[in-house]
Coordinates of C-alpha atoms in Angstrom, one line a residue:
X1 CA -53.3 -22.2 -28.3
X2 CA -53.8 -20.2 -25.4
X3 CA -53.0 -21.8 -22.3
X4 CA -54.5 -21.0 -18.5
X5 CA -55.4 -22.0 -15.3
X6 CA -58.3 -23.3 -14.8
X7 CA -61.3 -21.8 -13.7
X8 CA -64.5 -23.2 -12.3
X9 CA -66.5 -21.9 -15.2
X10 CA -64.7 -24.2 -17.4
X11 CA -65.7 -27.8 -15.8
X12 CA -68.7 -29.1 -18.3
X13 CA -66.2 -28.5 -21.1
X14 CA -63.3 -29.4 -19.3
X15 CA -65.2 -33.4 -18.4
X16 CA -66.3 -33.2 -21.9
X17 CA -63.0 -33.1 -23.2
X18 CA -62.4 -35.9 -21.0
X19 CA -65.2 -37.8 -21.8
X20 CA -64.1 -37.4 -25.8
X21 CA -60.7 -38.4 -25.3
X22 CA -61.7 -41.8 -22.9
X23 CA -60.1 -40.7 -19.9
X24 CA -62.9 -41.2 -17.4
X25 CA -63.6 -44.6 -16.0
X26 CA -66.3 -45.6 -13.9
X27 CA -64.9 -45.3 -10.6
X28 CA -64.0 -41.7 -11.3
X29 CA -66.6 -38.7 -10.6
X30 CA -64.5 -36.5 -12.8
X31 CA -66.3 -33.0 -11.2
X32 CA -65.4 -34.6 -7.7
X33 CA -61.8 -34.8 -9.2
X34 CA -61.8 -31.0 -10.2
X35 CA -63.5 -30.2 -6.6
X36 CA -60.1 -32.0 -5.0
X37 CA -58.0 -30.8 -7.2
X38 CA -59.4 -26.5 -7.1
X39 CA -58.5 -27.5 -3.2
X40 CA -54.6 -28.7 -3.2
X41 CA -52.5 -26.3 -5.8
X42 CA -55.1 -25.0 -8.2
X43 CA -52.4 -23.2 -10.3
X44 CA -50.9 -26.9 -12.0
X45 CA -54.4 -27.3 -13.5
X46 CA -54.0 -25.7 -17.0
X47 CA -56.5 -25.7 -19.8
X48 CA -55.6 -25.2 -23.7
X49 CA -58.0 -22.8 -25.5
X50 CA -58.1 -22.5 -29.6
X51 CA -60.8 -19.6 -30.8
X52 CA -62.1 -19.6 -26.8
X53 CA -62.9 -23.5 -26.8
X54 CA -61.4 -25.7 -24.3
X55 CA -59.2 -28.3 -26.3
X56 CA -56.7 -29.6 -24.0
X57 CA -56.1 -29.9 -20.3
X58 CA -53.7 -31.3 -17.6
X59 CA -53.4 -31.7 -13.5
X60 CA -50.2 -31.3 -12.1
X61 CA -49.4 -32.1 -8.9
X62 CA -46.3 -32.0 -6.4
X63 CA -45.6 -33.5 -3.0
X64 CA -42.1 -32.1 -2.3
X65 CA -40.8 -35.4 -3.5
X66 CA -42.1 -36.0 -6.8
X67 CA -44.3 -34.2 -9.5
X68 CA -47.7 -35.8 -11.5
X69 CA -49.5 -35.1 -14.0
X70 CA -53.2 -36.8 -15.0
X71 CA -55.9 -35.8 -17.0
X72 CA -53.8 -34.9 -20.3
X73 CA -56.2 -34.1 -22.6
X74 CA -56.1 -32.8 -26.5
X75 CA -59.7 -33.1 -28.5
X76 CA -59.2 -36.2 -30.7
X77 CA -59.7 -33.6 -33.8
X78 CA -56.7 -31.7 -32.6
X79 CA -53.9 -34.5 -32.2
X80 CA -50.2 -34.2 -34.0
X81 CA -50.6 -30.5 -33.4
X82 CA -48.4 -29.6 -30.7
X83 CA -50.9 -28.8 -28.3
X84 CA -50.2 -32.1 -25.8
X85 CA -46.4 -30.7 -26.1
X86 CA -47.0 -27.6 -24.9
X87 CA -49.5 -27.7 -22.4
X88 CA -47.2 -30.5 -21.3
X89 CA -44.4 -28.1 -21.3
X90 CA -46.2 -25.5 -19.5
X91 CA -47.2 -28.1 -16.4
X92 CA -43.4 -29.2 -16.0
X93 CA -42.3 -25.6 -15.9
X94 CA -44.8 -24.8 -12.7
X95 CA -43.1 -27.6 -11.6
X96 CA -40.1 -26.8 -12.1
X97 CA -40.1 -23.5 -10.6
X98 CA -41.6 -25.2 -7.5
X99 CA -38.1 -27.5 -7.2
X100 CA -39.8 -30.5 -8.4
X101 CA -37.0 -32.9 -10.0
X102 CA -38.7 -35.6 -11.4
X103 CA -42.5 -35.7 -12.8
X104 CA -44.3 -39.1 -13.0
X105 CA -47.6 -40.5 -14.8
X106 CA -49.6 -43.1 -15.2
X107 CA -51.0 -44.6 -18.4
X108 CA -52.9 -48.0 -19.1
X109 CA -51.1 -50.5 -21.0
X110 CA -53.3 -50.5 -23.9
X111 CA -52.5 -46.9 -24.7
X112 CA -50.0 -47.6 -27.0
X113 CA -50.4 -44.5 -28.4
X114 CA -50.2 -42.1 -25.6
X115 CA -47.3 -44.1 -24.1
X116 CA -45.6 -43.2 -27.5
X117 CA -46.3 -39.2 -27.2
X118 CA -44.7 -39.2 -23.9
X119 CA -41.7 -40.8 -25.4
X120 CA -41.5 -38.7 -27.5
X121 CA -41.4 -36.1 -24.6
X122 CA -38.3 -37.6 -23.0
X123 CA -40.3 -39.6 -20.6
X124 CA -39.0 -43.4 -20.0
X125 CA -40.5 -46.7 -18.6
X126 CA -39.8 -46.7 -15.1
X127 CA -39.0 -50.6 -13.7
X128 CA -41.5 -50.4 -11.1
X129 CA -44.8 -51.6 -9.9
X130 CA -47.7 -48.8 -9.7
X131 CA -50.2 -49.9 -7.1
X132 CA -53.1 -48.0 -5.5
X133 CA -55.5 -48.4 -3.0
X134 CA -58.8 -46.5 -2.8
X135 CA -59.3 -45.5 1.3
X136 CA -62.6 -43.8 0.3
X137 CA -65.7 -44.5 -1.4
X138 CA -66.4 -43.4 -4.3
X139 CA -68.8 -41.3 -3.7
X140 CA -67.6 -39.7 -0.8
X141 CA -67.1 -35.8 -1.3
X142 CA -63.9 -35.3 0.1

């Protein structure tokens, strides 16, 4: 697997991806997330490429305090294979080279799945309460 930055050329297979692996929800206009994101630290958003197709992808982020990552993606077809490792890898090490010290995510309780990959990865349960409020409407284009 190759992996890059993204490029605007690769958004319909980028929300694709996205849409295959059940990450959008309904209050999400995933091309709206892209927009934001091609606007704050465009390097953290990495794509995966097998044979020139798009099968994995991940948004990293990092405040000065503390790193994120959303949108980990692998094609359900290529799970198991290492891919979500290393372009996992590859978004801690911008990181890293940034000074970030610690990198957090969020994933839905019902993931069981995905909340065992990042085990796997080192990554704990932090005791703590995620909350969020949305200040914007959703479809407000900023």
């Amino acid at each position: 697997m190759e992996i890059r930055t993204f490029n605007p050329d690769d958004q319909q297979a980028v929300i694709a991806l996205w849409q295959d692996c059940d990450l959008l929800v309904h209050w999400n206009n995933p091309a709206q997330d892209i927009e934001r994101k091609l606007a704050v630290d465009p390097d953290l958003f990495l794509v995966g490429c097998v044979g020139g197709e798009i099968i994995a992808s991940v948004m990293g982020g990092y405040d000065g305090h503390r790193g994120w990552v959303n949108y980990l993606a692998v094609a359900p077809g290529s799970h198991r294979t290492g891919y979500g490792r290393r372009i996992m890898s590859a978004v801690e090490e911008l990181l890293l080279a940034r000074g970030c010290p610690k990198v957090n995510l969020q994933v839905r309780n019902s993931n069981t799945s995905v909340i065992s990959f990042y085990e796997s990865l080192g990554y704990t349960v932090d005791e703590v309460v995620g909350m969020g409020k949305r200040i914007a409407p959703p479809d407000q284009s900023f």
